[in-house]
Coordinates of C-alpha atoms in Angstrom, one line a residue:
X1 CA -42.2 13.4 69.2
X2 CA -41.7 17.0 70.2
X3 CA -37.9 16.8 69.9
X4 CA -38.0 15.0 66.5
X5 CA -37.1 17.0 63.4
X6 CA -39.2 16.7 60.1
X7 CA -36.1 15.8 58.2
X8 CA -35.4 12.8 60.3
X9 CA -38.9 11.4 59.9
X10 CA -39.3 12.1 56.2
X11 CA -37.4 9.1 54.9
X12 CA -38.9 6.3 57.1
X13 CA -42.4 7.8 56.7
X14 CA -42.0 7.9 52.9
X15 CA -40.6 4.3 52.9
X16 CA -43.4 3.1 55.0
X17 CA -46.0 4.8 52.8
X18 CA -44.4 3.4 49.7
X19 CA -44.6 -0.1 51.2
X20 CA -48.4 0.4 51.7
X21 CA -49.0 1.5 48.1
X22 CA -50.8 -0.9 45.7
X23 CA -48.6 -2.9 43.3
X24 CA -49.6 -0.8 40.3
X25 CA -48.7 2.4 42.1
X26 CA -45.4 1.0 43.1
X27 CA -44.6 0.0 39.5
X28 CA -45.6 3.5 38.3
X29 CA -43.4 5.2 40.9
X30 CA -40.4 3.0 40.1
X31 CA -41.0 3.7 36.3
X32 CA -41.2 7.4 37.0
X33 CA -38.0 7.4 39.0
X34 CA -36.3 5.4 36.3
X35 CA -37.4 7.8 33.6
X36 CA -36.3 10.8 35.6
X37 CA -32.9 9.3 36.3
X38 CA -32.6 8.3 32.6
X39 CA -33.4 11.9 31.5
X40 CA -31.0 13.5 33.9
X41 CA -28.2 11.1 32.9
X42 CA -28.9 11.4 29.2
X43 CA -29.0 15.2 29.4
X44 CA -25.7 15.2 31.3
X45 CA -24.0 12.9 28.8
X46 CA -25.4 14.9 25.9
X47 CA -24.0 18.1 27.4
X48 CA -20.6 16.4 27.8
X49 CA -20.6 15.0 24.3
X50 CA -17.7 16.5 22.2
X51 CA -18.3 18.4 19.1
X52 CA -17.4 16.5 15.9
X53 CA -15.5 18.0 13.0
X54 CA -14.7 16.7 9.5
X55 CA -11.5 14.6 9.4
X56 CA -11.5 13.7 5.7
X57 CA -14.1 14.0 3.0
X58 CA -14.5 12.8 -0.6
X59 CA -12.7 9.6 0.2
X60 CA -12.5 6.5 -1.9
X61 CA -13.7 3.2 -0.5
X62 CA -10.2 2.0 0.0
X63 CA -9.0 5.1 1.8
X64 CA -12.2 5.2 3.9
X65 CA -11.7 1.6 5.0
X66 CA -8.1 2.2 6.0
X67 CA -9.0 5.3 8.0
X68 CA -11.9 3.5 9.9
X69 CA -9.6 0.6 10.7
X70 CA -6.9 3.0 12.0
X71 CA -9.5 4.9 14.1
X72 CA -10.8 1.7 15.7
X73 CA -7.2 0.6 16.5
X74 CA -6.6 3.9 18.2
X75 CA -10.0 3.8 20.1
X76 CA -11.0 7.1 18.6
X77 CA -14.8 7.7 18.3
X78 CA -16.0 8.6 14.8
X79 CA -19.1 9.3 12.8
X80 CA -20.1 9.4 9.1
X81 CA -21.8 12.2 7.3
X82 CA -22.6 13.2 3.7
X83 CA -23.8 9.7 3.0
X84 CA -20.6 8.1 4.2
X85 CA -18.4 10.4 2.1
X86 CA -17.0 12.2 5.2
X87 CA -15.6 10.9 8.4
X88 CA -16.0 13.0 11.6
X89 CA -14.0 12.8 14.8
X90 CA -14.0 15.0 18.0
X91 CA -12.9 18.5 17.0
X92 CA -10.2 18.6 19.7
X93 CA -8.4 15.6 18.1
X94 CA -8.7 16.5 14.4
X95 CA -5.2 17.9 13.9
X96 CA -3.5 15.2 15.9
X97 CA -5.3 12.4 14.0
X98 CA -4.5 14.0 10.7
X99 CA -0.8 14.2 11.5
X100 CA -0.8 10.6 12.6
X101 CA -2.6 9.6 9.4
X102 CA -0.2 11.5 7.3
X103 CA 2.7 9.7 9.0
X104 CA 1.2 6.4 7.8
X105 CA 0.6 7.7 4.3
X106 CA -3.2 7.8 4.7
X107 CA -5.2 8.8 2.7
X108 CA -3.6 8.1 -0.6
X109 CA -6.5 9.7 -2.5
X110 CA -7.2 6.7 -4.7
X111 CA -4.1 7.5 -6.7
X112 CA -1.4 5.1 -7.6
X113 CA 2.2 6.1 -8.2
X114 CA 5.2 4.2 -9.3
X115 CA 4.6 1.6 -6.7
X116 CA 2.3 0.0 -9.3
X117 CA 5.5 -0.9 -11.2
X118 CA 6.7 -2.9 -8.2
X119 CA 4.1 -5.6 -8.7
X120 CA 4.6 -5.9 -12.4
X121 CA 3.9 -9.4 -13.7
X122 CA 6.6 -11.3 -15.6
X123 CA 4.5 -12.0 -18.7
X124 CA 3.1 -8.5 -19.0
X125 CA 2.8 -7.1 -22.6
X126 CA 4.4 -3.9 -23.8
X127 CA 1.0 -2.3 -24.0
X128 CA 0.2 -3.1 -20.4
X129 CA 3.6 -1.8 -19.2
X130 CA 2.9 1.4 -21.1
X131 CA -0.5 1.8 -19.5
X132 CA 0.9 1.1 -16.0
X133 CA 3.7 3.6 -16.6
X134 CA 1.2 6.3 -17.7
X135 CA -1.0 5.6 -14.7
X136 CA 2.0 5.8 -12.4
X137 CA 3.1 9.1 -14.0
X138 CA -0.4 10.6 -13.7
X139 CA -0.6 9.6 -10.0
X140 CA 2.8 11.0 -9.2
X141 CA 2.0 14.3 -10.9
X142 CA -1.3 14.5 -9.0
X143 CA 0.4 13.9 -5.7
X144 CA 3.0 16.5 -6.4
X145 CA 0.4 19.1 -7.4
X146 CA -1.7 18.3 -4.3
X147 CA 1.2 19.4 -2.1
X148 CA 0.6 23.0 -3.1
X149 CA -0.9 24.9 -0.2
X150 CA -4.0 26.1 -2.1
X151 CA -4.7 22.7 -3.7
X152 CA -6.9 20.2 -1.9
X153 CA -6.6 17.5 -4.5
X154 CA -5.7 17.1 -8.1
X155 CA -6.2 14.7 -11.1
X156 CA -3.9 14.5 -14.1
X157 CA -4.8 13.0 -17.5
X158 CA -2.1 12.4 -20.0
X159 CA -2.7 11.7 -23.7
X160 CA 0.5 10.2 -24.9
X161 CA 0.3 9.1 -28.6
X162 CA 2.0 6.1 -29.9
X163 CA 5.4 6.9 -31.6
X164 CA 5.4 6.8 -35.3
X165 CA 8.2 6.1 -37.7
X166 CA 7.0 8.9 -40.0
X167 CA 7.6 12.5 -39.0
X168 CA 4.5 13.8 -40.8
X169 CA 2.3 11.4 -38.8
X170 CA 3.9 12.2 -35.4
X171 CA 1.5 13.7 -32.8
X172 CA 2.4 15.7 -29.8
X173 CA 1.2 14.6 -26.3
X174 CA -1.3 16.7 -24.4
X175 CA -2.2 16.9 -20.7
X176 CA -5.2 18.0 -18.6
X177 CA -5.1 18.9 -14.9
X178 CA -8.0 19.2 -12.6
X179 CA -7.3 21.0 -9.3
X180 CA -9.7 21.0 -6.4
X181 CA -9.0 24.1 -4.3
X182 CA -9.6 24.7 -0.7
X183 CA -12.6 26.9 0.1
X184 CA -11.6 30.6 -0.2
X185 CA -8.3 29.8 -1.9
X186 CA -7.2 30.6 -5.4
X187 CA -4.1 30.2 -7.6
X188 CA -2.3 33.2 -8.9
X189 CA -0.7 33.3 -12.3
X190 CA 2.8 32.2 -11.1
X191 CA 1.4 29.1 -9.4
X192 CA -0.6 28.2 -12.5
X193 CA 2.4 28.7 -14.7
X194 CA 4.4 26.5 -12.3
X195 CA 1.8 23.7 -12.6
X196 CA 1.9 23.9 -16.4
X197 CA 5.7 23.8 -16.6
X198 CA 5.8 21.0 -14.0
X199 CA 3.6 18.8 -16.1
X200 CA 5.3 19.7 -19.4
X201 CA 8.7 19.0 -18.0
X202 CA 7.6 15.6 -16.7
X203 CA 6.4 14.3 -20.1
X204 CA 8.8 14.1 -23.1
X205 CA 7.9 16.4 -26.1
X206 CA 5.0 18.0 -24.2
X207 CA 4.7 21.7 -25.0
X208 CA 3.5 24.0 -22.2
X209 CA 0.8 25.4 -24.5
X210 CA -0.7 21.8 -24.7
X211 CA -1.4 21.7 -20.9
X212 CA -4.8 22.8 -19.7
X213 CA -5.6 23.5 -16.0
X214 CA -9.2 23.5 -14.8
X215 CA -10.5 24.2 -11.3
X216 CA -13.3 22.3 -9.6
X217 CA -15.9 24.7 -11.0
X218 CA -14.9 23.9 -14.6
X219 CA -13.1 27.3 -15.2
X220 CA -10.1 27.2 -17.5
X221 CA -7.5 28.9 -15.4
X222 CA -4.4 28.2 -17.5
X223 CA -5.5 30.6 -20.2
X224 CA -4.2 34.2 -19.6
X225 CA -6.8 36.9 -19.4
X226 CA -7.2 39.4 -22.2
X227 CA -5.7 42.3 -20.1
X228 CA -2.6 40.2 -19.5
X229 CA -2.2 39.2 -23.1
X230 CA -2.8 42.8 -24.4
X231 CA -0.2 44.1 -22.0
X232 CA 2.5 41.8 -23.3
X233 CA 3.6 40.9 -19.8
X234 CA 3.9 37.5 -18.3
X235 CA 2.6 36.7 -14.9
X236 CA 5.9 37.3 -13.2
X237 CA 6.3 40.7 -14.8
X238 CA 2.8 41.7 -14.0
X239 CA 3.3 40.7 -10.4
X240 CA 6.4 42.9 -10.3
X241 CA 4.5 45.9 -11.6
X242 CA 1.8 45.4 -9.0
X243 CA 4.4 45.2 -6.3
X244 CA 6.0 48.4 -7.5
X245 CA 2.7 50.3 -7.6
X246 CA 1.7 48.9 -4.1
X247 CA 5.1 50.0 -2.7
X248 CA 4.6 53.6 -3.9
X249 CA 1.0 53.7 -2.6
X250 CA 2.2 52.5 0.8
X251 CA 5.0 55.1 0.9
X252 CA 2.6 58.0 -0.1
X253 CA -0.1 57.0 2.4
X254 CA 2.5 56.4 5.2
X255 CA 4.0 59.9 4.8
X256 CA 0.6 61.6 4.7
X257 CA -1.2 59.6 7.4
X258 CA 0.4 61.5 10.3
X259 CA -0.8 64.8 8.8
X260 CA -4.3 64.1 7.6
X261 CA -5.1 60.8 9.3
X262 CA -4.8 57.2 8.2
X263 CA -8.3 57.1 6.8
X264 CA -8.2 60.5 5.1
X265 CA -5.9 59.8 2.2
X266 CA -6.2 57.6 -0.9
X267 CA -3.5 57.1 -3.5
X268 CA -3.2 55.3 -6.8
X269 CA -0.1 54.7 -8.8
X270 CA 0.4 53.6 -12.4
X271 CA 3.9 52.5 -13.2
X272 CA 5.3 52.0 -16.7
X273 CA 8.1 49.5 -16.4
X274 CA 10.6 48.6 -19.1
X275 CA 11.4 44.9 -19.1
X276 CA 13.5 45.0 -22.3
X277 CA 17.1 43.7 -22.3
X278 CA 19.5 46.2 -23.9
X279 CA 23.3 45.8 -24.5
X280 CA 25.1 48.9 -25.9
X281 CA 28.8 49.4 -26.8
X282 CA 30.0 53.0 -27.5
X283 CA 33.5 54.1 -28.5
X284 CA 34.2 57.9 -28.3
X285 CA 37.3 59.8 -29.5
X286 CA 38.2 63.3 -28.3
X287 CA 39.2 65.6 -31.2
X288 CA 42.3 67.8 -31.6
X289 CA 44.7 66.4 -29.1
X290 CA 47.1 68.8 -27.5
X291 CA 50.8 69.0 -28.5
X292 CA 51.7 67.4 -25.2
X293 CA 50.0 64.2 -26.2
X294 CA 52.4 61.2 -26.2
X295 CA 53.7 60.0 -29.5
X296 CA 52.7 56.5 -30.2
X297 CA 54.8 55.9 -33.4
X298 CA 56.9 58.0 -35.8
X299 CA 58.1 57.2 -39.4
X300 CA 60.5 59.2 -41.7
X301 CA 61.2 58.4 -45.3
X302 CA 64.1 60.0 -47.4
X303 CA 65.0 59.4 -51.0
X304 CA 67.6 61.1 -53.4
X305 CA 69.4 60.6 -56.7
X306 CA 73.1 62.0 -56.7
X307 CA 72.5 65.0 -54.5
X308 CA 75.2 65.3 -51.9
X309 CA 74.1 65.4 -48.4
X310 CA 73.4 68.7 -46.8
X311 CA 76.3 70.6 -45.4
X312 CA 76.6 73.4 -43.1
X313 CA 76.0 74.1 -39.5
X314 CA 72.9 72.3 -38.4
X315 CA 70.2 74.6 -37.1
X316 CA 67.7 77.1 -38.3
X317 CA 70.1 79.1 -40.4
X318 CA 71.1 76.2 -42.6
X319 CA 67.5 75.1 -43.1
X320 CA 66.4 78.5 -44.4
X321 CA 66.5 79.3 -48.1
X322 CA 69.1 81.8 -49.4
X323 CA 68.2 85.4 -49.4
X324 CA 67.6 86.7 -53.0
X325 CA 70.4 88.9 -54.4
X326 CA 69.9 92.6 -54.5
X327 CA 71.9 93.1 -57.8
X328 CA 71.6 91.1 -61.0
X329 CA 74.2 88.4 -61.5
X330 CA 75.2 87.6 -65.0
X331 CA 76.7 84.2 -65.4
X332 CA 78.4 83.3 -68.7
X333 CA 77.2 80.3 -70.5
X334 CA 79.2 77.2 -69.7
X335 CA 81.0 75.6 -72.5
X336 CA 79.6 72.7 -74.3
X337 CA 76.0 73.8 -73.6
X338 CA 76.0 72.8 -70.0
X339 CA 73.2 74.0 -67.8
X340 CA 73.9 77.0 -65.6
X341 CA 74.6 76.2 -62.0
X342 CA 75.7 72.6 -62.7
X343 CA 79.3 73.4 -62.7
X344 CA 81.1 71.7 -59.9
X345 CA 77.9 70.0 -58.6
X346 CA 76.0 66.8 -59.7
X347 CA 72.3 67.0 -60.5
X348 CA 69.9 65.1 -57.9
X349 CA 66.2 65.0 -56.6
X350 CA 65.6 64.4 -52.9
X351 CA 62.2 63.4 -51.2
X352 CA 61.6 63.6 -47.5
X353 CA 58.4 62.2 -45.8
X354 CA 57.7 62.2 -42.0
X355 CA 54.7 60.4 -40.3
X356 CA 53.9 60.9 -36.6
X357 CA 51.1 59.0 -34.8
X358 CA 49.9 60.5 -31.5
X359 CA 48.0 58.7 -28.7
X360 CA 44.3 59.4 -29.0
X361 CA 41.8 60.1 -26.2
X362 CA 39.4 57.2 -26.7
X363 CA 36.5 56.0 -24.4
X364 CA 34.8 52.6 -24.8
X365 CA 31.6 52.2 -22.9
X366 CA 29.6 49.0 -22.5
X367 CA 26.0 49.7 -21.3
X368 CA 23.7 46.7 -20.3
X369 CA 20.2 47.6 -19.6
X370 CA 18.7 45.9 -16.6
X371 CA 15.0 44.8 -17.0
X372 CA 12.5 46.3 -14.6
X373 CA 13.5 50.0 -15.0
X374 CA 10.7 52.5 -14.3
X375 CA 10.1 54.6 -17.4
X376 CA 7.2 56.7 -16.1
X377 CA 5.0 57.2 -13.0
X378 CA 1.5 58.5 -12.9
X379 CA 0.3 59.3 -9.4
X380 CA -3.1 60.5 -8.2
X381 CA -3.8 61.4 -4.5
X382 CA -7.0 62.4 -2.9
X383 CA -7.0 64.0 0.5
X384 CA -10.1 64.3 2.6
X385 CA -11.3 67.7 3.8
X386 CA -10.8 68.7 7.4
X387 CA -13.6 68.2 9.9
X388 CA -13.7 70.9 12.5
X389 CA -15.5 70.7 15.8
X390 CA -18.8 72.4 15.9
X391 CA -19.2 72.6 12.1
X392 CA -21.4 70.2 10.2
X393 CA -19.5 70.5 6.9
X394 CA -15.9 69.7 6.2
X395 CA -13.5 72.5 5.4
X396 CA -11.1 72.4 2.5
X397 CA -7.3 72.5 3.2
X398 CA -5.5 75.8 2.6
X399 CA -3.2 76.4 -0.4
X400 CA -0.1 76.2 1.8
X401 CA -1.2 72.8 3.1
X402 CA -1.9 71.5 -0.4
X403 CA 1.5 72.7 -1.6
X404 CA 3.1 71.0 1.4
X405 CA 1.3 67.8 0.6
X406 CA 2.3 68.1 -3.0
X407 CA 5.9 68.5 -2.1
X408 CA 5.8 65.5 0.2
X409 CA 4.3 63.3 -2.4
X410 CA 6.9 64.4 -5.0
X411 CA 9.7 63.4 -2.6
X412 CA 8.0 60.1 -1.7
X413 CA 7.5 59.0 -5.3
X414 CA 10.9 60.4 -6.6
X415 CA 9.3 62.8 -9.1
X416 CA 11.3 63.2 -12.3
X417 CA 10.0 65.6 -14.8
X418 CA 12.5 64.5 -17.5
X419 CA 11.1 61.0 -17.1
X420 CA 7.6 62.2 -17.8
X421 CA 6.2 61.7 -14.3
X422 CA 2.8 63.2 -13.6
X423 CA 1.2 64.0 -10.2
X424 CA -2.3 65.2 -9.3
X425 CA -3.3 65.9 -5.7
X426 CA -6.9 66.7 -5.0
X427 CA -8.7 67.8 -1.9
X428 CA -12.3 66.5 -1.7
X429 CA -14.7 65.3 1.0
X430 CA -14.9 61.5 1.4
X431 CA -18.2 59.7 1.3
X432 CA -19.6 58.6 4.6
X433 CA -19.8 55.0 3.4
X434 CA -16.4 54.0 1.9
X435 CA -16.6 51.3 -0.6
X436 CA -13.3 49.7 0.6
X437 CA -14.1 49.7 4.3
X438 CA -14.1 46.2 5.6
X439 CA -17.4 45.4 7.3
X440 CA -17.0 44.2 10.8
X441 CA -18.4 40.7 11.5
X442 CA -21.3 40.9 13.9
X443 CA -20.9 39.1 17.2
X444 CA -23.7 36.7 16.5
X445 CA -21.9 35.6 13.3
X446 CA -18.5 35.0 14.9
X447 CA -17.7 31.3 14.8
X448 CA -16.0 31.3 18.2
X449 CA -19.0 33.0 19.8
X450 CA -21.3 30.5 18.2
X451 CA -19.3 27.6 19.4
X452 CA -19.3 29.0 23.0
X453 CA -23.1 29.5 22.8
X454 CA -23.5 25.9 21.7
X455 CA -21.5 24.6 24.7
X456 CA -23.4 26.8 27.1
X457 CA -26.8 25.8 25.6
X458 CA -25.9 22.1 26.2
X459 CA -25.2 22.6 29.8
X460 CA -28.2 24.9 30.3
X461 CA -30.5 22.4 28.6
X462 CA -29.2 19.6 30.9
X463 CA -29.8 21.8 33.9
X464 CA -33.3 22.7 32.7
X465 CA -34.2 19.0 32.2
X466 CA -32.9 18.1 35.6
X467 CA -34.9 20.9 37.2
X468 CA -38.1 19.9 35.4
X469 CA -37.7 16.3 36.4
X470 CA -37.3 17.3 40.0
X471 CA -40.1 19.8 40.2
X472 CA -42.6 18.1 37.9
X473 CA -42.0 14.4 38.6
X474 CA -39.9 13.5 41.6
X475 CA -41.0 16.2 44.1
X476 CA -44.8 15.7 43.6
X477 CA -44.2 12.0 43.8
X478 CA -42.4 12.2 47.1
X479 CA -45.0 14.7 48.4
X480 CA -47.9 12.3 47.6
X481 CA -46.0 9.4 49.3
X482 CA -45.5 11.5 52.4
X483 CA -49.2 12.4 52.6
X484 CA -50.3 8.8 52.8
X485 CA -51.4 8.0 56.4
X486 CA -49.2 5.5 58.3
X487 CA -50.6 2.6 60.5
X488 CA -51.8 3.8 63.9
X489 CA -49.7 1.1 65.7
X490 CA -46.6 2.4 64.1
X491 CA -47.2 5.9 65.3
X492 CA -48.0 4.8 68.8
X493 CA -44.8 2.7 68.8
X494 CA -42.8 5.7 67.8
X495 CA -44.4 7.9 70.5
X496 CA -43.7 5.3 73.2
X497 CA -40.1 4.8 72.2
X498 CA -39.6 8.6 72.1
X499 CA -41.2 9.0 75.6
X500 CA -38.9 6.3 77.1
X501 CA -35.8 8.2 76.5
X502 CA -35.6 9.5 72.9
X503 CA -34.3 6.3 71.5
X504 CA -33.4 6.8 67.9
X505 CA -36.2 5.5 65.7
X506 CA -34.4 5.5 62.5
X507 CA -33.4 2.3 60.8
X508 CA -30.2 0.6 62.1
X509 CA -27.2 0.7 60.0
X510 CA -26.5 -3.1 60.1
X511 CA -28.6 -6.3 60.1
X512 CA -27.4 -7.3 63.6
X513 CA -28.3 -3.9 64.9
X514 CA -31.7 -4.2 63.4
X515 CA -32.3 -7.6 65.1
X516 CA -31.1 -6.3 68.5
X517 CA -33.4 -3.3 68.1
X518 CA -36.4 -5.6 67.3
X519 CA -35.7 -7.9 70.2
X520 CA -35.5 -5.1 72.6
X521 CA -38.8 -3.6 71.4
X522 CA -40.5 -7.0 71.7
X523 CA -39.1 -7.6 75.1
X524 CA -40.0 -4.2 76.5
X525 CA -43.3 -3.5 74.8
X526 CA -44.8 -6.8 73.4
X527 CA -48.3 -5.2 73.1
X528 CA -47.1 -2.6 70.7
X529 CA -45.4 -5.1 68.6
X530 CA -48.5 -7.2 68.5
X531 CA -50.6 -4.3 67.3
X532 CA -48.1 -3.5 64.6
X533 CA -48.2 -7.1 63.3
X534 CA -52.0 -7.1 63.4
X535 CA -52.0 -3.8 61.4
X536 CA -49.7 -5.3 58.8
X537 CA -51.8 -8.5 58.5
X538 CA -55.1 -6.5 58.2
X539 CA -53.5 -4.2 55.6
X540 CA -52.2 -7.1 53.5
X541 CA -55.7 -8.7 53.5
X542 CA -57.4 -5.4 52.5
X543 CA -55.0 -5.1 49.6

């Protein structure tokens, strides 16, 4: 046995020792091996088990049954949680399964739409038809509201009164909407107003003021806050003002960031925006037109009674009155009491009127005011003091630097003194802990890091279990089996076979080879075979 390695003799020695063990020890060894294999396989399967995520929650019994049936048909593993209110599937298949469920219209959310009218019975009463119509309308509105990105689910309740023949007894319908928002989501004023107008436009004679919207926490979100009501602005106008202010803040900080640093400037802007609609018409005339102005119309009126027309050469001379005489002229009285100067000429009265209309310089201006005009801007800017190397305290900026910053801010905001704009730029040290600084999430709170640790912990736990099973159970068991002494005849037989030529003493690989090996041993050394059989018989009797 000098040329035999320990590894080659370990298996047959252990097998022979195991055969010599009492029955109770054999059973204990087999149970231990089975437990070890079970633990190792279980740990490996547990490590390879996928992580489950919520597919749907808060389901009705009908939707839950349809989802479970679909998952069984698609051979997708699933679990229940929250007392059966949520269905979990492997996290790597959640989005794929949701899309496939949505293609089949699952889940319906326990809401019925106008499909309830398809199964209307022939003998249904008017009251039942009205109830079914109201249910269908509520369901359709809830489905429509649920399509909003921030809304997880919705319920709509309509109170539609019965129509009355008397106007004084007529009642207006009302509506209530309950929205279940996604975690971390909220609805802004425009979205709330959209829900209110959506419901009011779907029900006849429903006033938007009669629609109430409540979130899942019971907060009335359809009522405008006091600040919004006092400002006189609707949500759309208030959003526009906030966007204008944010735009100016961004422009101011962007132009100062390269000079003082991105974290060393803070700006606030208050904008006074005019949302009034104005329409003005102005007509302006220029006084005292020049003589060269074009004549628009001219009118001349002449009248006379017996006066002969004017004679003489036309021109300035004939239009001038006669020059008074330098010597007195004595005219004898005409006979018959006639008036002087009437001899040889008839008495007449003439009237001459001339009207000339000139073109006037007139301007007509139509001015239509566009809503959203900025009436006034108030800007406040704070710049951090400069931190110099080697000095514990910050140093204030110089006057020249402050004037430069002031000029830059004026240009960025479009400063207009006539409009009443105000600007205040201050230089002050910033606090070490800024209130608006976003805290960084620690590594141990990062969801991705936690998921990676869970996966590593599973495989590590499986490896530890396998190591403990081998070192604490299997290895000691094999060591004890190998320490059990073998029959003396078996050892002698192995030595003789080895001395005869190093014949391989291991078990043959096939049954025929085993039989040939046994026949050769019995033919060549019958005495050794007899001793082995005697040992076996004596060992069996002792047991």
